[in-house]
mmCIF file of C-alpha atoms and ligand atoms in Angstrom:
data_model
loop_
_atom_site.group_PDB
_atom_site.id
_atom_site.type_symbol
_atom_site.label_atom_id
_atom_site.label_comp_id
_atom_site.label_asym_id
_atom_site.label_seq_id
_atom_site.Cartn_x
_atom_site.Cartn_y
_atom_site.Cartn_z
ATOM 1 C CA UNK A 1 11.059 13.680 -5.949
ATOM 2 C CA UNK A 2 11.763 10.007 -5.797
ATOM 3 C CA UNK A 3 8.450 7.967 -4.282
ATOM 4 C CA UNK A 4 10.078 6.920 -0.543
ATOM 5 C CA UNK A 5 11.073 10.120 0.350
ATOM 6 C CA UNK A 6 7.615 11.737 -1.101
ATOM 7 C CA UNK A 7 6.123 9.093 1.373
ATOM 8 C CA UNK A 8 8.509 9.625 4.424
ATOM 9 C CA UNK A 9 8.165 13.760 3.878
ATOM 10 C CA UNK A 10 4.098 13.756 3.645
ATOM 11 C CA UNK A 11 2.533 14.949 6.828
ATOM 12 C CA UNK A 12 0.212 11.763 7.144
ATOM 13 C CA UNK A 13 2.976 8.860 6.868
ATOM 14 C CA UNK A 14 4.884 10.636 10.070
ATOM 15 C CA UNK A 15 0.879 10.702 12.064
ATOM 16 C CA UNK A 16 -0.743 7.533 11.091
ATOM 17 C CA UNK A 17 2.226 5.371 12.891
ATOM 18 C CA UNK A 18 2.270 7.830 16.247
ATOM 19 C CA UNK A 19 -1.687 8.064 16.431
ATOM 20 C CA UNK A 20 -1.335 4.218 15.861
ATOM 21 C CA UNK A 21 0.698 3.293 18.769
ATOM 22 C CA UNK A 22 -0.810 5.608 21.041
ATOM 23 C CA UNK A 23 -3.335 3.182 22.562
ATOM 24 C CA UNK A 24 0.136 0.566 22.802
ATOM 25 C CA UNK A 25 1.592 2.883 25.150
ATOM 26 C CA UNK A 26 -1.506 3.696 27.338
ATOM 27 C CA UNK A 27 -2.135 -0.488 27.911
ATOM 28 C CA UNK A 28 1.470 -0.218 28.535
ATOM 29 C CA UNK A 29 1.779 2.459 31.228
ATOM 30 C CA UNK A 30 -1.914 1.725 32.342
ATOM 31 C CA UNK A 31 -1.070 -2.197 33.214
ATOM 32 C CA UNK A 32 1.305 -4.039 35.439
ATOM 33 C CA UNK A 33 2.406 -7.763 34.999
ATOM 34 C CA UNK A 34 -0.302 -9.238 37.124
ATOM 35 C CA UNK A 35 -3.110 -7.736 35.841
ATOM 36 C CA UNK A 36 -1.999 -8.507 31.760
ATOM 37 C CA UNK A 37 -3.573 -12.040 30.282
ATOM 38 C CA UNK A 38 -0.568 -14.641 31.025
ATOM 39 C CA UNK A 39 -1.198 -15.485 27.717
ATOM 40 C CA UNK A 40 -1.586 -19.434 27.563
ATOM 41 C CA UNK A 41 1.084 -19.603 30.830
ATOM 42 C CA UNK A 42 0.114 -20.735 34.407
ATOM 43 C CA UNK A 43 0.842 -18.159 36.989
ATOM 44 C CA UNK A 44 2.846 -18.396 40.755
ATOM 45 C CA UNK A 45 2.700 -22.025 40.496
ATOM 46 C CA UNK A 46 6.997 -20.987 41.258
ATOM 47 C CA UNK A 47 9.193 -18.381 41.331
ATOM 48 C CA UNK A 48 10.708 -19.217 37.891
ATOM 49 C CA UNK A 49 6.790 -19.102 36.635
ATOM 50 C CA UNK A 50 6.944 -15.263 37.547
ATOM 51 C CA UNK A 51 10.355 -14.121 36.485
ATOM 52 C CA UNK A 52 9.707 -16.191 33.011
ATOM 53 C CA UNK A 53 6.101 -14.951 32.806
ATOM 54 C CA UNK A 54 7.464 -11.088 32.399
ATOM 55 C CA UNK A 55 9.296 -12.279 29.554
ATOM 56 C CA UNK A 56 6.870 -14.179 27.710
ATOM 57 C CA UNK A 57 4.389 -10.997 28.166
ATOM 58 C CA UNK A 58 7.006 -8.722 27.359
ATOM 59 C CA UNK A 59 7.982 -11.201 24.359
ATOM 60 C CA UNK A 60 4.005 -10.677 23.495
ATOM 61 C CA UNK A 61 4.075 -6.544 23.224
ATOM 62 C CA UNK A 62 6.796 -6.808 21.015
ATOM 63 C CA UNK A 63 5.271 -8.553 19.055
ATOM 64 C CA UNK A 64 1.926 -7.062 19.043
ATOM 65 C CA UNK A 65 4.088 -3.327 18.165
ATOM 66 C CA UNK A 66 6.339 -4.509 15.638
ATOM 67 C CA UNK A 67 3.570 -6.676 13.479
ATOM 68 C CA UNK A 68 0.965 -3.818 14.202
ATOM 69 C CA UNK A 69 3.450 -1.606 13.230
ATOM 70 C CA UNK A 70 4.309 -3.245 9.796
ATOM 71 C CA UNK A 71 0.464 -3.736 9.139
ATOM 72 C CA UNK A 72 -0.376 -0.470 9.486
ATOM 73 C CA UNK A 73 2.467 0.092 6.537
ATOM 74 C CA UNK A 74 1.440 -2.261 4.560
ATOM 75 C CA UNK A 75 -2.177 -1.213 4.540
ATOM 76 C CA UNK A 76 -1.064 2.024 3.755
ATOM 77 C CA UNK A 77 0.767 1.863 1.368
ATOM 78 C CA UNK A 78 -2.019 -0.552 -0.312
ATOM 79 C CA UNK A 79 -4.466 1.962 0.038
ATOM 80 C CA UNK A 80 -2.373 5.283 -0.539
ATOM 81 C CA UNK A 81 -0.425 3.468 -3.943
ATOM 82 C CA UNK A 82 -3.662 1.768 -5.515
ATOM 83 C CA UNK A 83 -2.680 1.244 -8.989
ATOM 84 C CA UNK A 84 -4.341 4.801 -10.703
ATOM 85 C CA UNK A 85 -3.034 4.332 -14.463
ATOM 86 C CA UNK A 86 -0.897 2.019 -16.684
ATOM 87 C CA UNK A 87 1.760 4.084 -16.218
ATOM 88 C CA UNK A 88 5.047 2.120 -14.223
ATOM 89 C CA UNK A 89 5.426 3.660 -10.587
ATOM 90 C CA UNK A 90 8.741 5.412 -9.994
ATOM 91 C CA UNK A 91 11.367 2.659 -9.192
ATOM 92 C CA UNK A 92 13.460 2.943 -6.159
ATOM 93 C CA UNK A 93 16.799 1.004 -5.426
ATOM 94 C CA UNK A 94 19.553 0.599 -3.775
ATOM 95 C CA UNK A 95 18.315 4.000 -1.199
ATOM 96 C CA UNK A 96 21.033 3.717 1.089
ATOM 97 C CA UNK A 97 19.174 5.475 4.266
ATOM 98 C CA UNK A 98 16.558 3.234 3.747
ATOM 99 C CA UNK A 99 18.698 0.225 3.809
ATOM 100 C CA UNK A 100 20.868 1.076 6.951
ATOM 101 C CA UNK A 101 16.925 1.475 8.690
ATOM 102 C CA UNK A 102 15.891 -2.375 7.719
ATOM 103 C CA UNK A 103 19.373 -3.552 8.896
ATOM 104 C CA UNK A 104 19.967 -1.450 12.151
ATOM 105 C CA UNK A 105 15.846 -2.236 13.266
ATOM 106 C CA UNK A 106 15.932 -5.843 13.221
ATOM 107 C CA UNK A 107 19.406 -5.589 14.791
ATOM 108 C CA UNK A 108 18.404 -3.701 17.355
ATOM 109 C CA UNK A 109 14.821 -5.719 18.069
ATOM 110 C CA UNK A 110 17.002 -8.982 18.307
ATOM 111 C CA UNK A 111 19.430 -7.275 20.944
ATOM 112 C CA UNK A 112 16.668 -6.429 23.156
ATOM 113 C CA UNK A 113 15.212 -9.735 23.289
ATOM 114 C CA UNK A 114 18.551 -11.041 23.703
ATOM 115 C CA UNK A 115 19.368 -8.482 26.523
ATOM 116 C CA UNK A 116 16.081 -9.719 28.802
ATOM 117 C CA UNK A 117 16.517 -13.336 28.001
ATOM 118 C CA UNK A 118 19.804 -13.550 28.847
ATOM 119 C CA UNK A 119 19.086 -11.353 31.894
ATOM 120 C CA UNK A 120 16.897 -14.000 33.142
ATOM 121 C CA UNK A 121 17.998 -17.326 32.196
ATOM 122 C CA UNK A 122 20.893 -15.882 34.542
ATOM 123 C CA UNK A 123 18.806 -15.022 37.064
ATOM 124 C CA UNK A 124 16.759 -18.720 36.865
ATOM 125 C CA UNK A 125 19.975 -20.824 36.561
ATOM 126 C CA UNK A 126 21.521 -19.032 39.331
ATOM 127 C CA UNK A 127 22.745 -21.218 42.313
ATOM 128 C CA UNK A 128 23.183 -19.821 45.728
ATOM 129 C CA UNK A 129 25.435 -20.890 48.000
ATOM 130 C CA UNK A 130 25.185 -24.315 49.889
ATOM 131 C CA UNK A 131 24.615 -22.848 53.479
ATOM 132 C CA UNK A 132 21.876 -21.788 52.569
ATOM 133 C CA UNK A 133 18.645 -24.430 53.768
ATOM 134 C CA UNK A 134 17.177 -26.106 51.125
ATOM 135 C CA UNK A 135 16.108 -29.418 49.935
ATOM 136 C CA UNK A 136 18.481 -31.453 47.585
ATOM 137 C CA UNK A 137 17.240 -33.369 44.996
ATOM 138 C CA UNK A 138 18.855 -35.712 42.482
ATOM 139 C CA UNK A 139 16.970 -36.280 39.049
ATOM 140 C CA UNK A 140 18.560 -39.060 37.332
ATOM 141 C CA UNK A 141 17.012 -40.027 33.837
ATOM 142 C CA UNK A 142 17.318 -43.289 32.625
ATOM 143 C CA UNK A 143 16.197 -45.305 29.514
ATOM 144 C CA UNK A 144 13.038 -44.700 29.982
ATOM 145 C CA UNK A 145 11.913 -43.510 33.371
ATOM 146 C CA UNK A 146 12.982 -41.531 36.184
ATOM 147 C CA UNK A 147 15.088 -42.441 39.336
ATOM 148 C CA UNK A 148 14.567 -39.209 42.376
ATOM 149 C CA UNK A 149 16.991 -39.545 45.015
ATOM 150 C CA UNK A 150 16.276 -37.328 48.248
ATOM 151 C CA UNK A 151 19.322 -36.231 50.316
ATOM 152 C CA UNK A 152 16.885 -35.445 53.489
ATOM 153 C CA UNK A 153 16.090 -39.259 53.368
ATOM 154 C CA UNK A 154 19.451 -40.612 53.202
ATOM 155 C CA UNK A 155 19.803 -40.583 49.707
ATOM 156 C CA UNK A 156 16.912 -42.675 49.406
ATOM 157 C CA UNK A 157 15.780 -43.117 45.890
ATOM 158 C CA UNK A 158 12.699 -43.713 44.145
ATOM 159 C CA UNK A 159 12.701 -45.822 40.421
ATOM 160 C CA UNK A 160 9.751 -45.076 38.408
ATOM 161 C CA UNK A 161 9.111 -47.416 35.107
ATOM 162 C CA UNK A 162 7.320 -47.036 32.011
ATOM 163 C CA UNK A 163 4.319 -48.789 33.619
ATOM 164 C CA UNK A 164 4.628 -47.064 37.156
ATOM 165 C CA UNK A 165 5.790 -43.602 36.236
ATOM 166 C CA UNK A 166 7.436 -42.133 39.366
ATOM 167 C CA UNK A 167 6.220 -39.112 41.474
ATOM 168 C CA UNK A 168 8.502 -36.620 42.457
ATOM 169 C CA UNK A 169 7.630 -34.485 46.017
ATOM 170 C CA UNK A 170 8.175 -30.425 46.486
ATOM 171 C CA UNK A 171 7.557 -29.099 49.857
ATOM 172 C CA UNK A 172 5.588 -25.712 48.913
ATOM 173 C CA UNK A 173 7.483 -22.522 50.000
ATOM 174 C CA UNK A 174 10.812 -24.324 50.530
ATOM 175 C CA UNK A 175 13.675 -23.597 48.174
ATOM 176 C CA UNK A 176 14.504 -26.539 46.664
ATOM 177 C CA UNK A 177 17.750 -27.675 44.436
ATOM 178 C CA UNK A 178 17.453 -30.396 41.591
ATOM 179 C CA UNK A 179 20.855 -31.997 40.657
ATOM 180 C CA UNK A 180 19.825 -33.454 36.669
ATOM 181 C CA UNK A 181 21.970 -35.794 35.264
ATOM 182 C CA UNK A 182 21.398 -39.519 33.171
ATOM 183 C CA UNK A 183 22.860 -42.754 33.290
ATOM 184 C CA UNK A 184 22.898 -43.436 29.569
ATOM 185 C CA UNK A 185 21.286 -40.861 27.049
ATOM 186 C CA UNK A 186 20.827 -37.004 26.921
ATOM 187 C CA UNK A 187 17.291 -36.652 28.243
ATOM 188 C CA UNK A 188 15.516 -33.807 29.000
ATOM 189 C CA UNK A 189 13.600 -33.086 32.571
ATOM 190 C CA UNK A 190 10.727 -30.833 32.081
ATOM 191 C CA UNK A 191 7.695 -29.531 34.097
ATOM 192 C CA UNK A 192 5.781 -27.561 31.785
ATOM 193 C CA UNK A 193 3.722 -25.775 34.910
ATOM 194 C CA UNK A 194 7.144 -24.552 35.789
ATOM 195 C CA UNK A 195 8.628 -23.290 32.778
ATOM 196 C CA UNK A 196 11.583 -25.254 33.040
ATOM 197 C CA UNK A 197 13.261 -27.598 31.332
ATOM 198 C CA UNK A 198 16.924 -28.320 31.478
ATOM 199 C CA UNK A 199 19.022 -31.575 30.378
ATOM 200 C CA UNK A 200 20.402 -34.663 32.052
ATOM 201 C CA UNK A 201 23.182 -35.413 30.278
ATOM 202 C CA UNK A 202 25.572 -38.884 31.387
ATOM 203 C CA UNK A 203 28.273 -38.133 33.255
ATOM 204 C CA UNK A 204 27.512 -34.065 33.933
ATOM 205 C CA UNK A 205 26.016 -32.680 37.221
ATOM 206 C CA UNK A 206 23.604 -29.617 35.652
ATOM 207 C CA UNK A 207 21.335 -28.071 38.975
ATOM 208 C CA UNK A 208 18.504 -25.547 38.970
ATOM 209 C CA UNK A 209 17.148 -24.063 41.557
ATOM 210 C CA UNK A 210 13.094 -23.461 42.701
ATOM 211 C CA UNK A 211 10.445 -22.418 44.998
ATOM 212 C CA UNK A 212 7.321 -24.140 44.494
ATOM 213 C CA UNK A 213 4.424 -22.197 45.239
ATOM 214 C CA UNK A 214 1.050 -24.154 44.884
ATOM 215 C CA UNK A 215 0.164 -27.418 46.156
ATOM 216 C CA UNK A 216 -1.122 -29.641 43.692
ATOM 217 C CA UNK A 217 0.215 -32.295 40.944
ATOM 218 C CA UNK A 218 1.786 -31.194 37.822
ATOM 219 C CA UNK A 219 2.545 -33.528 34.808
ATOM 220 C CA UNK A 220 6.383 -33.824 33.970
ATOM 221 C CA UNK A 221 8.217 -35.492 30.851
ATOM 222 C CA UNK A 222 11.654 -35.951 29.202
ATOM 223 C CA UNK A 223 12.015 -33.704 26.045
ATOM 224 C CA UNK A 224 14.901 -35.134 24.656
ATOM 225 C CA UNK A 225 14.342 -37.692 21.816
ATOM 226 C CA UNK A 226 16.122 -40.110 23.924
ATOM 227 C CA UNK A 227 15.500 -43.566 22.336
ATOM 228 C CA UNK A 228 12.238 -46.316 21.404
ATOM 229 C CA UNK A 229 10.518 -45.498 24.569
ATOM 230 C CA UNK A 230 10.943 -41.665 25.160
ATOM 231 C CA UNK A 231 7.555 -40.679 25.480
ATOM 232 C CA UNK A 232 6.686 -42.926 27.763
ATOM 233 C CA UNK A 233 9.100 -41.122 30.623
ATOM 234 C CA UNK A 234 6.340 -39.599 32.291
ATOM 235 C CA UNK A 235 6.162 -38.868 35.875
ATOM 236 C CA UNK A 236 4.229 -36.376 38.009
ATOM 237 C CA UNK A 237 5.770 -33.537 40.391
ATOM 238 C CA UNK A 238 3.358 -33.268 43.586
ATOM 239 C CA UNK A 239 3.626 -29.978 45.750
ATOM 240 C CA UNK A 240 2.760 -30.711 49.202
ATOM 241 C CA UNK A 241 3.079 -28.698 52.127
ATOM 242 C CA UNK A 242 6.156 -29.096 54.460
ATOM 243 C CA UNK A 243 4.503 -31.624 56.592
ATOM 244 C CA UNK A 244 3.352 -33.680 54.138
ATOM 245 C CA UNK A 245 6.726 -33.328 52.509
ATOM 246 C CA UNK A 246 8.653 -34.412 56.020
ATOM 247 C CA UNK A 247 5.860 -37.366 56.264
ATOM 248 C CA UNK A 248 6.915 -38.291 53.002
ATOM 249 C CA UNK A 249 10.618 -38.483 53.543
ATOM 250 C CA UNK A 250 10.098 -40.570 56.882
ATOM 251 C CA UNK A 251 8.308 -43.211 54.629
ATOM 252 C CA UNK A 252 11.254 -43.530 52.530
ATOM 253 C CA UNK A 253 13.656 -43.970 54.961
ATOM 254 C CA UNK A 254 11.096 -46.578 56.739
ATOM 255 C CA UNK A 255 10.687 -48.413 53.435
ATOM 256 C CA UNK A 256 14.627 -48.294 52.836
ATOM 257 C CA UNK A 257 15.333 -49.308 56.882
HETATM 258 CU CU1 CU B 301 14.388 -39.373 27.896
#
């Protein structure tokens, strides 16, 4: 009998994987999303943060099956087909069954990560309609700061520079829209609290939507290799609450009056 199918028919190759991923699918049925380690990301800081969380842990099990999986088969077969005697082990190729398995596996691994990613990238990039309340915000990049513009305050807008890197304000719990786009370069607006980054690109309108969730100030930076001075486009996102938020937009149109 040739060696793979020895292997496949013994009684302990079809146990060792099952008994194996047992305790996989009892942290999987015993564990919802909120109670799993977020694994290096920051949690409800916006609703993006929890739809992109889900994926990232579910990214995570994956890959905690699929390389436990193969170690376990690797160490077995390591221990199980320990050299014995000089003799040459039976030599297996071109075993068609086996071949469609290592083609149609990866295939299929790569369309279910593709299925929940695409899933929610259309989710996060959705845009709802523009009766519905919200706070517009433009995000203009330029080489190599930030300009904010804020259609509650008349369009005012806010220039940061290298030197005085600009602050841009959420109000917490409000949906807010960001309108990206750059006056010379491709640059790249990106909030790493918020798990978003998306591109300003010259002469294209791109807009994401959010809801910020907790106040505080998170760092922001262009991730685009946009020119000499690209790293120092730095500028800060603050979530305040709406009051502070309103406050804030009254100053603007004071400073502009
Ligand atoms: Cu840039």
């Amino acid at each position: 009998m040739p060696l793979l199918s020895r292997v496949i028919k013994s009684k302990r190759f079809r146990f060792a994987p099952l008994s194996a991923m047992l305790p996989i699918g009892l942290i999987l049925t015993g564990c919802s999303s909120a109670e799993m380690p977020a694994l290096g990301f920051p949690r409800n800081v916006t609703d993006i943060n929890d739809r992109s969380l889900n994926l990232w842990q579910g990214a995570w099990i994956a890959a905690f099956i699929v390389g436990g999986f193969t170690a376990l088969l690797i160490l077995y077969a390591a221990l199980k087909f320990r050299r014995k005697d000089e003799s040459l082990p039976v030599q297996t190729r071109y075993h068609l069954p086996v071949e469609i398995v290592w083609t149609v596996i990866p295939f299929l691994i790569v369309a279910v990560l593709f299925y929940f990613t695409a899933r929610d990238e259309s989710a996060i990039i959705k845009i709802s309609p523009s009766s519905v309340a919200m706070h517009e915000i433009k995000v203009n990049g330029i080489q190599w700061s930030w300009q904010f513009s804020y259609k509650d305050a008349n369009d005012a807008t806010v220039t940061g520079t290298p030197k005085a890197p600009p602050t841009l304000y959420i109000p917490q719990g409000e949906r807010v829209r960001l309108t990206l786009t750059a006056s010379d370069v491709v640059h790249g607006f990106w909030v790493p609290a918020f798990m978003m980054q998306m591109q300003n690109l010259p002469g294209v309108q791109n807009q994401f939507e959010f809801t910020a969730k907790k106040l505080g100030s998170y760092p922001g930076r262009c991730n685009i290799l946009c020119g000499r001075n690209h790293s120092q486009m730095l500028f800060t996102v603050k979530v305040v609450t709406p009051v502070e938020y309103q406050n804030y937009l009254n100053s603007l149109k004071g400073s502009a009056a």
